[in-house]
Amino acid sequence: MPDEFDVPGIKCLNIDEIHPEENLGDFIFTDNASAQTILQMCLNKKIRHFVQKSNLAHAQEIALAQKMAKDPDKYFSFPLSAIFGQENPDEASEKKLQGVFFDINNPTDKFNVLAQIENYIKGLTKASSLLYEVLNTADELFTNAIYNAPYMDFNNENPGVERDFRNVRIDSSKRPYMFVGNDGARIVLGCKDQFGTLNVERLLARIKKCYDSDLSNVINYSSGGAGIGAFMIFESAASVYIGVKQGIQTLVCCSFAYKLSSASRSQLPKNLHIYTE
Amino acid sequence: MDQFKCVITSNLTENIWTFSGPLNEHIVIPPIDKSKPLSINMKKITLINSYGIRIWCKWIQENKEFKDLTLEECPFVFVNNFSKISGFITNLITVKSFYVPFFSEESQERKDVLFHLGEDYQINGFLRIPDIKDSKGEYMELDVNPIKYFSFLKRR
């Protein structure tokens, strides 16, 4: 493994040589760590930014990690600009990068949102596998924003309300917001809600459980969601960005490498960024 | 994006269902008339979200003793779950045909090629992957991870 990123001062750690007791702080810059390793280290060692050299755009990913830690509002206010590496994210840069965006007024907006995202993605790539991965992720993020976020406590112990449009009403002052953009190599899809109820540790543990077990044993067959949506998102995306301001907002974004084949995409080691307050 | 539909027809020898649209929280899969074999055409399934997976797995579980279920023209979105979720299909289900996506990073072209049981693959795991070319005559690569995507053939 190369021992340096091409970013001055950033060393590439060999994940196998990290001592279990070593305090690594919030950041890990490494390569070829599996999804399970990332989740385990984020859960056990409280790593907040896991950036891997063989993923795409690692210079921007390192910059984002630093930005999320020092100036998280840039991520919350201008997520596309922050993820795509704009030095000073602002409203103008954000607008330029937005391909499509939606304020969600009604649960039935889902069909329109997915249709518009589908058109946008089809204009960028003809890879059917990627289109389905992005659409599935959009579906899961939308579902979480309307069926889970408004009804969860901070421990996320209940699985949300039953998945039926009639069970939910969207408060016009707390409308979820979805958006998609691209930078020529990555598509970023994001969803923001105004509740900030996502419990990140619980989410990571849930995803890890999906990797560690047979998925069919993890599916929740009682009330609420199926409990595998977060895993499906994590499995599809090249990078996942999670920001939670408790009681205020949750912003989850995912990036996808859209010029690569599915086989190449599946080889990319994942990045994970977390910010909570 | 369309909503899920299940069109039901039958002939003398079998019942035929044609699914279209997304498999999600809004779908209802009908009960099986077990007096005849059932063939489900999946070609027009557009998406499967986590709740759709749950409904499908529950329906499969409820009908796990039914031996005459055939799936035809399964698209990528559907086949992709075969290897991920052990209860998504059972050994009693025959996958008569399924789509395999091919992609060229160079030309950014894509083709979905239909693989047929007995011609392109066997239930015992035999698989013949054809050479697929794009509009410029260049070879296209599989747009799936073959170890994962075709693993359901070996499991059976």
Coordinates of C-alpha atoms in Angstrom, one line a residue:
Chain A
M1 CA 0.0 0.0 0.0
P2 CA 1.4 3.5 -0.8
D3 CA 2.1 5.3 2.5
E4 CA 1.0 8.7 1.3
F5 CA -2.0 10.2 -0.3
D6 CA -1.2 12.9 -2.8
V7 CA -2.3 15.4 -0.2
P8 CA 0.6 16.9 1.8
G9 CA 0.8 15.7 5.4
I10 CA -1.8 12.9 5.0
K11 CA -0.4 9.5 5.7
C12 CA -2.1 6.3 4.5
L13 CA -2.4 3.9 7.5
N14 CA -2.2 0.2 7.0
I15 CA -5.4 -0.9 8.8
D16 CA -3.9 -4.3 9.7
E17 CA -1.1 -2.6 11.7
I18 CA -3.3 -0.5 13.9
H19 CA -3.0 -1.6 17.5
P20 CA -6.4 -2.3 19.1
E21 CA -5.7 0.1 21.9
E22 CA -4.3 2.9 19.7
N23 CA -6.2 6.2 19.9
L24 CA -6.7 7.3 16.3
G25 CA -8.7 10.4 16.9
D26 CA -11.6 11.2 14.5
F27 CA -9.9 10.4 11.2
I28 CA -8.6 7.4 9.4
F29 CA -6.9 7.7 6.0
T30 CA -6.3 4.2 4.7
D31 CA -7.0 1.9 1.8
N32 CA -8.8 -1.4 1.0
A33 CA -10.6 -1.6 4.3
S34 CA -13.8 -3.7 4.1
A35 CA -17.3 -2.3 4.9
Q36 CA -17.3 -4.4 8.0
T37 CA -14.0 -3.0 9.2
I38 CA -15.1 0.6 8.6
L39 CA -18.3 0.0 10.6
Q40 CA -16.5 -1.8 13.4
M41 CA -13.9 1.0 13.7
C42 CA -16.5 3.7 13.6
L43 CA -18.5 1.9 16.3
N44 CA -15.7 0.8 18.6
K45 CA -13.1 3.6 18.1
K46 CA -15.6 6.4 17.3
I47 CA -13.8 7.2 14.0
R48 CA -15.9 10.0 12.3
H49 CA -14.1 10.2 9.0
F50 CA -12.9 7.1 7.1
V51 CA -11.3 8.0 3.8
Q52 CA -9.7 5.4 1.5
K53 CA -7.1 6.1 -1.2
S54 CA -8.6 3.9 -3.9
N55 CA -12.0 5.5 -3.6
L56 CA -12.7 8.4 -6.0
A57 CA -11.6 12.0 -5.4
H58 CA -9.7 11.3 -2.2
A59 CA -8.3 14.9 -2.0
Q60 CA -11.8 16.3 -2.0
E61 CA -12.8 13.6 0.5
I62 CA -10.0 14.5 2.9
A63 CA -10.9 18.2 2.5
L64 CA -14.5 17.4 3.3
A65 CA -13.5 15.4 6.4
Q66 CA -11.6 18.5 7.6
K67 CA -14.5 20.8 6.7
M68 CA -17.1 18.7 8.4
A69 CA -15.0 18.6 11.6
K70 CA -14.2 22.4 11.6
D71 CA -17.1 24.0 9.9
P72 CA -20.0 21.5 9.8
D73 CA -22.5 24.2 8.7
K74 CA -20.9 24.3 5.3
Y75 CA -21.9 20.6 4.9
F76 CA -25.4 21.2 6.2
S77 CA -26.0 24.3 4.2
F78 CA -24.1 23.5 0.9
P79 CA -23.7 19.8 0.8
L80 CA -23.0 19.4 -2.9
S81 CA -20.4 22.1 -2.9
A82 CA -18.7 20.7 0.3
I83 CA -18.6 17.2 -1.1
F84 CA -17.4 18.2 -4.5
G85 CA -14.5 20.1 -3.0
Q86 CA -15.4 23.7 -3.5
E87 CA -13.1 25.8 -1.3
N88 CA -15.8 28.2 -0.1
P89 CA -19.1 26.5 -0.5
D90 CA -21.9 29.1 -0.8
E91 CA -25.4 29.4 -2.3
A92 CA -24.1 30.2 -5.8
S93 CA -21.8 27.2 -5.9
E94 CA -24.5 25.0 -4.5
K95 CA -27.1 26.1 -7.1
K96 CA -24.6 25.5 -9.9
L97 CA -24.1 21.9 -8.8
Q98 CA -27.7 21.0 -8.2
G99 CA -29.1 18.8 -11.0
V100 CA -32.6 18.3 -9.5
F101 CA -34.0 19.2 -6.1
F102 CA -37.3 18.8 -4.4
D103 CA -39.1 20.1 -1.3
I104 CA -41.3 17.1 -0.3
N105 CA -44.9 18.3 0.4
N106 CA -46.7 15.0 0.3
P107 CA -45.8 11.3 0.7
T108 CA -47.1 10.7 -2.8
D109 CA -44.4 13.0 -4.2
K110 CA -42.3 9.9 -4.1
F111 CA -43.3 8.8 -7.6
N112 CA -42.5 12.2 -9.1
V113 CA -39.2 12.5 -7.2
L114 CA -38.0 9.1 -8.4
A115 CA -39.1 9.8 -11.9
Q116 CA -37.2 13.0 -12.0
I117 CA -34.1 11.5 -10.5
E118 CA -34.4 8.7 -13.1
N119 CA -34.4 11.2 -15.9
Y120 CA -31.5 13.0 -14.5
I121 CA -29.4 9.8 -14.1
K122 CA -30.3 8.6 -17.6
G123 CA -28.9 11.8 -18.9
L124 CA -25.6 11.0 -17.3
T125 CA -25.1 7.3 -17.7
K126 CA -26.7 4.3 -19.5
A127 CA -25.4 1.8 -16.8
S128 CA -28.6 0.2 -15.7
S129 CA -27.0 -1.2 -12.5
L130 CA -26.1 2.3 -11.4
L131 CA -29.5 3.7 -12.2
Y132 CA -31.2 1.1 -10.0
E133 CA -28.7 1.7 -7.2
V134 CA -29.3 5.4 -7.2
L135 CA -33.1 5.0 -7.4
N136 CA -33.2 2.4 -4.7
T137 CA -31.1 4.7 -2.5
A138 CA -33.4 7.7 -3.2
D139 CA -36.4 5.5 -2.4
E140 CA -34.9 4.5 1.0
L141 CA -33.9 8.0 1.9
F142 CA -37.3 9.3 1.0
T143 CA -39.0 6.6 3.0
N144 CA -36.8 7.3 6.0
A145 CA -37.5 11.0 5.8
I146 CA -41.3 10.6 5.9
Y147 CA -42.0 7.4 7.8
N148 CA -39.1 7.4 10.3
A149 CA -37.6 10.8 11.0
P150 CA -40.7 12.5 12.3
Y151 CA -41.8 9.6 14.5
M152 CA -38.5 8.4 16.1
D153 CA -37.1 9.2 19.5
F154 CA -33.4 9.8 19.8
N155 CA -32.7 6.1 20.7
N156 CA -34.5 5.0 17.5
E157 CA -36.0 2.0 19.3
N158 CA -39.2 1.9 17.3
P159 CA -39.1 1.0 13.6
G160 CA -41.2 4.0 12.4
V161 CA -44.8 4.1 11.4
E162 CA -46.4 1.6 9.0
R163 CA -45.5 2.2 5.4
D164 CA -48.8 3.6 4.2
F165 CA -49.3 7.1 2.8
R166 CA -52.4 7.5 4.9
N167 CA -50.3 7.2 8.1
V168 CA -48.2 10.3 7.5
R169 CA -48.7 14.0 7.2
I170 CA -45.9 16.4 6.3
D171 CA -45.7 19.5 8.4
S172 CA -45.2 22.3 5.9
S173 CA -42.6 24.0 8.2
K174 CA -40.6 20.8 8.3
R175 CA -40.6 19.5 4.8
P176 CA -37.9 17.1 3.8
Y177 CA -35.6 18.1 1.0
M178 CA -33.9 15.9 -1.6
F179 CA -31.3 16.8 -4.2
V180 CA -29.0 15.3 -6.8
G181 CA -25.9 16.7 -8.5
N182 CA -22.7 15.5 -10.2
D183 CA -19.1 16.7 -10.8
G184 CA -18.3 14.7 -13.9
A185 CA -17.2 11.6 -12.0
R186 CA -19.5 11.3 -9.0
I187 CA -23.2 11.6 -8.6
V188 CA -24.3 12.8 -5.1
L189 CA -27.8 12.2 -3.8
G190 CA -28.9 13.7 -0.6
C191 CA -31.9 14.0 1.7
K192 CA -32.4 16.4 4.6
D193 CA -35.1 16.3 7.2
Q194 CA -35.9 18.8 9.9
F195 CA -36.1 16.4 12.9
G196 CA -32.5 15.3 13.7
T197 CA -33.7 12.0 15.2
L198 CA -31.2 9.7 13.5
N199 CA -29.2 7.7 16.0
V200 CA -25.9 7.1 14.1
E201 CA -24.5 4.5 16.5
R202 CA -27.6 2.5 16.2
L203 CA -27.7 2.9 12.5
L204 CA -24.1 1.7 12.1
A205 CA -24.8 -1.3 14.3
R206 CA -27.8 -2.2 12.3
I207 CA -25.8 -2.0 9.0
K208 CA -23.0 -4.1 10.5
K209 CA -25.5 -6.7 11.7
C210 CA -26.7 -7.0 8.0
Y211 CA -23.1 -7.7 6.9
D212 CA -22.5 -10.1 9.7
S213 CA -25.7 -12.2 9.3
D214 CA -27.8 -13.7 6.6
L215 CA -30.0 -10.8 5.5
S216 CA -33.1 -12.9 5.6
N217 CA -32.7 -13.2 9.4
V218 CA -32.3 -9.5 9.8
I219 CA -35.5 -8.4 8.0
N220 CA -38.1 -7.1 10.4
Y221 CA -41.5 -8.7 9.7
S222 CA -43.4 -6.9 12.4
S223 CA -44.6 -3.3 12.3
G224 CA -42.6 -0.5 10.7
G225 CA -39.9 -0.8 8.2
A226 CA -38.0 -3.8 6.9
G227 CA -34.8 -2.8 8.7
I228 CA -32.5 -3.4 5.8
G229 CA -32.8 0.0 4.0
A230 CA -29.7 1.5 5.6
F231 CA -27.7 -1.6 4.6
M232 CA -28.9 -1.3 1.0
I233 CA -27.8 2.4 0.9
F234 CA -24.4 1.6 2.4
E235 CA -23.9 -1.3 0.1
S236 CA -24.7 0.7 -3.0
A237 CA -22.9 3.9 -2.4
A238 CA -19.1 4.6 -2.8
S239 CA -19.2 7.1 0.0
V240 CA -21.8 7.9 2.7
Y241 CA -22.0 11.2 4.5
I242 CA -24.1 11.5 7.7
G243 CA -24.8 14.7 9.5
V244 CA -27.1 14.9 12.5
K245 CA -27.9 18.0 14.6
Q246 CA -30.0 16.4 17.3
G247 CA -33.5 17.6 17.3
I248 CA -32.8 20.0 14.4
Q249 CA -31.9 18.2 11.2
T250 CA -30.4 15.1 9.6
L251 CA -28.6 15.2 6.3
V252 CA -27.6 12.0 4.6
C253 CA -25.8 12.1 1.3
C254 CA -24.4 9.3 -0.8
S255 CA -22.0 9.4 -3.7
F256 CA -21.8 7.0 -6.7
A257 CA -19.0 6.6 -9.2
Y258 CA -21.0 6.9 -12.4
K259 CA -18.4 6.3 -15.1
L260 CA -17.3 2.9 -13.8
S261 CA -18.8 -0.5 -14.5
S262 CA -20.6 -2.3 -11.7
A263 CA -17.7 -4.7 -11.2
S264 CA -15.3 -1.7 -10.9
R265 CA -17.7 0.0 -8.5
S266 CA -18.0 -3.0 -6.3
Q267 CA -14.2 -3.0 -5.9
L268 CA -14.1 0.5 -4.5
P269 CA -13.3 0.7 -0.8
K270 CA -15.9 2.8 0.9
N271 CA -15.6 6.2 2.6
L272 CA -17.8 7.1 5.6
H273 CA -18.1 10.6 7.1
I274 CA -20.1 11.3 10.3
Y275 CA -20.9 14.5 12.1
T276 CA -23.2 14.6 15.2
E277 CA -23.9 17.3 17.7
Chain B
M1 CA -42.7 6.3 -12.2
D2 CA -45.5 3.8 -12.6
Q3 CA -47.2 1.9 -9.7
F4 CA -47.0 -1.8 -9.3
K5 CA -49.4 -3.9 -11.4
C6 CA -50.0 -7.7 -11.5
V7 CA -51.9 -8.8 -14.7
I8 CA -53.3 -12.3 -14.4
T9 CA -54.0 -14.5 -17.3
S10 CA -54.2 -18.3 -17.8
N11 CA -54.2 -20.9 -20.5
L12 CA -55.0 -24.6 -20.4
T13 CA -51.7 -25.6 -18.7
E14 CA -50.7 -22.7 -16.5
N15 CA -51.5 -19.4 -14.8
I16 CA -49.4 -16.5 -16.0
W17 CA -48.8 -13.3 -13.9
T18 CA -47.1 -10.3 -15.4
F19 CA -45.6 -7.9 -12.9
S20 CA -44.8 -4.3 -13.7
G21 CA -43.6 -1.2 -11.8
P22 CA -41.8 -1.0 -8.4
L23 CA -42.0 -3.7 -5.7
N24 CA -42.4 -1.5 -2.7
E25 CA -44.6 -0.9 0.4
H26 CA -47.7 -0.5 -1.7
I27 CA -47.8 -3.8 -3.4
V28 CA -50.2 -6.7 -2.7
I29 CA -49.1 -10.1 -4.3
P30 CA -52.2 -12.2 -5.0
P31 CA -52.6 -15.7 -3.5
I32 CA -51.6 -18.6 -5.8
D33 CA -54.2 -20.8 -7.5
K34 CA -52.3 -24.0 -6.8
S35 CA -54.4 -26.1 -9.2
K36 CA -52.0 -25.2 -12.0
P37 CA -48.4 -24.2 -12.4
L38 CA -47.7 -20.5 -12.1
S39 CA -45.3 -18.5 -14.3
I40 CA -44.5 -14.9 -13.3
N41 CA -43.0 -12.6 -15.9
M42 CA -40.8 -10.1 -14.1
K43 CA -39.5 -8.1 -17.1
K44 CA -41.2 -4.8 -16.2
I45 CA -40.2 -4.7 -12.5
T46 CA -38.5 -1.4 -12.2
L47 CA -37.3 -1.2 -8.5
I48 CA -37.3 -3.2 -5.3
N49 CA -36.9 -1.3 -2.1
S50 CA -36.4 -2.9 1.4
Y51 CA -40.1 -3.1 2.1
G52 CA -40.7 -4.7 -1.3
I53 CA -38.0 -7.3 -0.4
R54 CA -39.8 -8.0 2.9
I55 CA -43.2 -8.5 1.1
W56 CA -41.7 -10.7 -1.6
C57 CA -39.8 -12.9 1.0
K58 CA -42.9 -13.3 3.1
W59 CA -44.9 -14.3 0.1
I60 CA -42.2 -16.8 -0.9
Q61 CA -42.1 -18.2 2.6
E62 CA -45.9 -18.6 2.7
N63 CA -45.8 -20.5 -0.6
K64 CA -42.6 -22.5 0.0
E65 CA -44.3 -25.9 -0.6
F66 CA -45.5 -24.9 -4.0
K67 CA -43.4 -26.7 -6.6
D68 CA -44.6 -25.3 -9.9
L69 CA -43.4 -21.7 -9.7
T70 CA -41.4 -20.4 -12.7
L71 CA -39.9 -16.9 -13.0
E72 CA -39.2 -15.5 -16.4
E73 CA -37.3 -12.5 -17.7
C74 CA -36.0 -11.5 -14.3
P75 CA -34.4 -8.1 -14.5
F76 CA -31.2 -7.0 -12.8
V77 CA -33.0 -5.4 -9.9
F78 CA -34.6 -8.7 -9.1
V79 CA -31.6 -11.0 -9.7
N80 CA -29.4 -8.8 -7.7
N81 CA -31.2 -9.9 -4.6
F82 CA -30.8 -13.6 -5.2
S83 CA -27.3 -13.7 -3.9
K84 CA -27.9 -11.2 -1.1
I85 CA -30.9 -12.8 0.6
S86 CA -31.2 -16.5 1.1
G87 CA -35.0 -16.5 1.3
F88 CA -35.5 -14.5 -1.8
I89 CA -35.9 -17.6 -4.0
T90 CA -36.1 -21.3 -3.0
N91 CA -34.8 -24.4 -4.6
L92 CA -38.3 -25.2 -5.8
I93 CA -38.5 -22.1 -8.0
T94 CA -37.3 -22.4 -11.6
V95 CA -35.6 -19.3 -13.0
K96 CA -36.4 -19.8 -16.7
S97 CA -34.7 -16.7 -17.9
F98 CA -33.0 -13.6 -16.5
Y99 CA -31.3 -10.4 -17.8
V100 CA -27.6 -9.8 -17.6
P101 CA -26.4 -6.2 -18.1
F102 CA -23.3 -5.4 -20.2
F103 CA -21.6 -2.1 -20.2
S104 CA -18.8 -0.3 -22.0
E105 CA -17.0 2.3 -19.9
E106 CA -15.4 3.5 -23.2
S107 CA -18.6 4.2 -25.1
Q108 CA -20.9 4.3 -22.1
E109 CA -23.3 2.0 -23.9
R110 CA -25.4 -0.6 -22.1
K111 CA -27.1 -3.8 -23.2
D112 CA -29.4 -6.1 -21.2
V113 CA -29.0 -9.6 -22.5
L114 CA -31.6 -12.3 -21.8
F115 CA -30.0 -15.6 -20.6
H116 CA -32.2 -18.7 -21.1
L117 CA -32.2 -21.8 -19.0
G118 CA -30.9 -24.8 -21.0
E119 CA -29.1 -22.5 -23.5
D120 CA -27.0 -20.0 -21.6
Y121 CA -27.1 -21.7 -18.2
Q122 CA -28.1 -24.8 -16.4
I123 CA -29.6 -25.2 -12.9
N124 CA -26.5 -27.1 -11.8
G125 CA -24.4 -23.9 -12.3
F126 CA -23.1 -24.2 -15.8
L127 CA -22.9 -20.8 -17.4
R128 CA -21.9 -19.6 -20.9
I129 CA -21.3 -15.9 -21.1
P130 CA -21.6 -14.7 -24.7
D131 CA -19.3 -12.1 -26.3
I132 CA -21.3 -8.9 -26.5
K133 CA -20.2 -5.9 -28.6
D134 CA -21.2 -2.3 -28.6
S135 CA -22.3 -0.2 -31.6
K136 CA -18.6 0.3 -32.6
G137 CA -17.9 -3.5 -32.5
E138 CA -15.9 -3.3 -29.2
Y139 CA -16.4 -5.9 -26.6
M140 CA -18.6 -4.9 -23.7
E141 CA -18.0 -6.1 -20.1
L142 CA -20.4 -7.6 -17.6
D143 CA -22.0 -4.8 -15.6
V144 CA -22.3 -7.0 -12.6
N145 CA -19.9 -8.7 -10.2
P146 CA -20.2 -12.2 -11.7
I147 CA -19.2 -14.0 -8.5
K148 CA -22.2 -12.4 -6.7
Y149 CA -24.7 -12.1 -9.5
F150 CA -24.5 -15.7 -10.8
S151 CA -24.0 -17.3 -7.4
F152 CA -27.7 -18.3 -7.2
L153 CA -27.0 -20.9 -9.9
K154 CA -24.5 -22.8 -7.8
R155 CA -26.6 -22.6 -4.7
R156 CA -29.4 -24.6 -6.3

